[in-house]
Amino acid sequence: MEEQVLSIINDIRKSKRLNVLDALKETDNLRTDLNLTSFDLAELTVRIEDEFGVDIFEEGIVNTIGEIYGRLAK
Amino acid sequence: MNYLVTGCSRGVGLEIVKVLLETGHCVYGVARSHSEEFKTLEHQYAGHLFFKSVDLSDAENVREEVFKEFVTNRIVLDGYVNNAATAYDDIVTNLNAEKLKAMYNVNVFTPMMITKYAIRNMLLHKTRGCIVHISSISAHTGYKGLAMYASSKGALEAFSKNTAREWGELGIRSNVVVPGFMETAMSSTLTQEQKDRIYKRTSLKRATDIRSVAYTVAFLLSEKAASITGQNIHVDNGTI
């Protein structure tokens, strides 16, 4: 699951010409650490939903990678 | 191109489906009833036209009913035509809250939820998609008995304008077609005298041509309209 999330985030970062990450930390903030905008988060949401069938934003805003893992583990 | 059209079984919705099929597109039609006219088109355009009966008064169910069971993520959606609507006609002093909510569910809340999932499909496939809402001239001119209905169309127009501003950066367009009074089931309760009075308020002095409305929708969906977004296009015989 963590590998797939990393792969999706790296795809989005590549399209923004940001460097590819080797790993994610649970404390990583999606906006300030990973430089994702609201549009990037929308794409992240639909790609995660397509892969895992879970809408991570359905129950409110998600700020960190750890929170994404938490929603996916439910 | 793949287009989702709501309210596809009759009237202007059916006409929009016809025009899109005639120009080689694939249409996913959603409506309450599966009309004979639509079934005839399904035979004629087998493999290009699909139908699902959906209760569009249930805004919370459209994700499941439309996007999980019909227009799934495996389908690249190029556009959404929000045509389904219901009319609640009465004077304001008779306003009934339950009827008002029922109309807003179909005319406003469900189209907003479908827009959400249509844009999500476009994001997934990086499609520069297009949304077209069908409004009504009543939102601009005002007619006795149509205050509630017109208000729902005004809400859609504001929603479309802001959707266009929000998603334009990703190439997604949103426009509104504003038809004048047409000879459809929705206006069938009007007397000939009432209709004549309405037509007198137009430059062309007659009912709006349904086909003209459908062609305008097809134009807005097409690449020919690539620079048009956030607009209300009046197809109303020049209503004054």
Coordinates of N, CA and C in Angstrom, one line a residue, chain A residues 15 38-39 42-43 45-47 49-50 53-55 57-58, chain B residues 63 68 73-74 116-117 120-121 123-124 126 166-167 169-170:
Chain A
S15 N 5.1 15.3 -12.8 CA 4.4 16.2 -13.7 C 4.6 17.6 -13.4
S38 N -4.0 22.2 -4.1 CA -5.3 21.6 -4.0 C -5.7 20.8 -5.2
F39 N -5.2 21.2 -6.4 CA -5.4 20.4 -7.6 C -4.7 19.1 -7.6
A42 N -6.5 16.8 -5.4 CA -7.7 16.3 -6.0 C -7.3 15.1 -6.9
E43 N -6.1 15.2 -7.6 CA -5.7 14.1 -8.5 C -5.2 12.9 -7.6
T45 N -6.4 12.1 -4.7 CA -7.6 11.5 -4.2 C -8.2 10.6 -5.2
V46 N -8.4 11.0 -6.5 CA -9.0 10.2 -7.5 C -8.1 9.0 -7.8
R47 N -6.8 9.2 -7.8 CA -6.0 8.0 -8.1 C -5.9 7.0 -7.0
E49 N -8.4 6.6 -4.9 CA -9.7 6.0 -4.9 C -9.8 4.9 -6.0
D50 N -9.2 5.2 -7.2 CA -9.2 4.2 -8.3 C -8.5 2.9 -7.9
G53 N -10.2 2.1 -3.9 CA -11.7 2.1 -3.6 C -12.1 3.0 -2.4
V54 N -11.1 3.8 -1.9 CA -11.4 4.6 -0.8 C -11.3 6.1 -1.1
D55 N -12.3 6.9 -0.8 CA -12.2 8.3 -1.0 C -11.6 9.0 0.3
F57 N -10.7 11.8 1.2 CA -11.2 13.1 1.6 C -12.7 13.1 2.0
E58 N -13.3 11.9 2.0 CA -14.7 11.9 2.2 C -15.1 12.3 3.7
Chain B
R63 N -23.1 8.6 -7.0 CA -21.7 8.0 -7.1 C -21.8 6.5 -7.4
K68 N -20.2 4.1 -10.3 CA -19.7 2.8 -9.9 C -20.3 1.7 -10.8
N73 N -14.6 4.3 -13.9 CA -13.3 4.9 -14.2 C -12.7 4.3 -15.4
R74 N -13.2 3.1 -15.9 CA -12.6 2.5 -17.1 C -13.0 3.3 -18.3
K116 N -19.1 16.7 -9.7 CA -18.0 16.3 -8.8 C -17.3 15.1 -9.4
Y117 N -18.2 14.1 -9.7 CA -17.6 12.8 -10.1 C -17.2 12.8 -11.6
R120 N -13.8 14.3 -11.4 CA -12.9 13.3 -10.9 C -12.5 12.3 -12.0
N121 N -13.4 11.9 -12.8 CA -13.1 11.0 -14.0 C -12.1 11.7 -14.9
L123 N -10.0 14.1 -14.1 CA -8.7 14.2 -13.5 C -8.0 12.9 -13.6
L124 N -8.6 11.8 -13.4 CA -8.0 10.5 -13.4 C -7.4 10.3 -14.8
K126 N -6.8 12.7 -17.1 CA -6.2 14.0 -17.5 C -6.9 14.4 -18.8
E166 N -12.8 27.6 -11.5 CA -12.0 26.7 -10.6 C -11.1 25.7 -11.5
W167 N -11.7 25.2 -12.5 CA -11.1 24.1 -13.2 C -10.5 24.4 -14.6
E169 N -7.9 26.0 -15.3 CA -6.4 25.8 -15.3 C -6.1 24.4 -15.8
L170 N -7.0 23.4 -15.6 CA -6.7 22.1 -16.1 C -7.4 21.8 -17.4

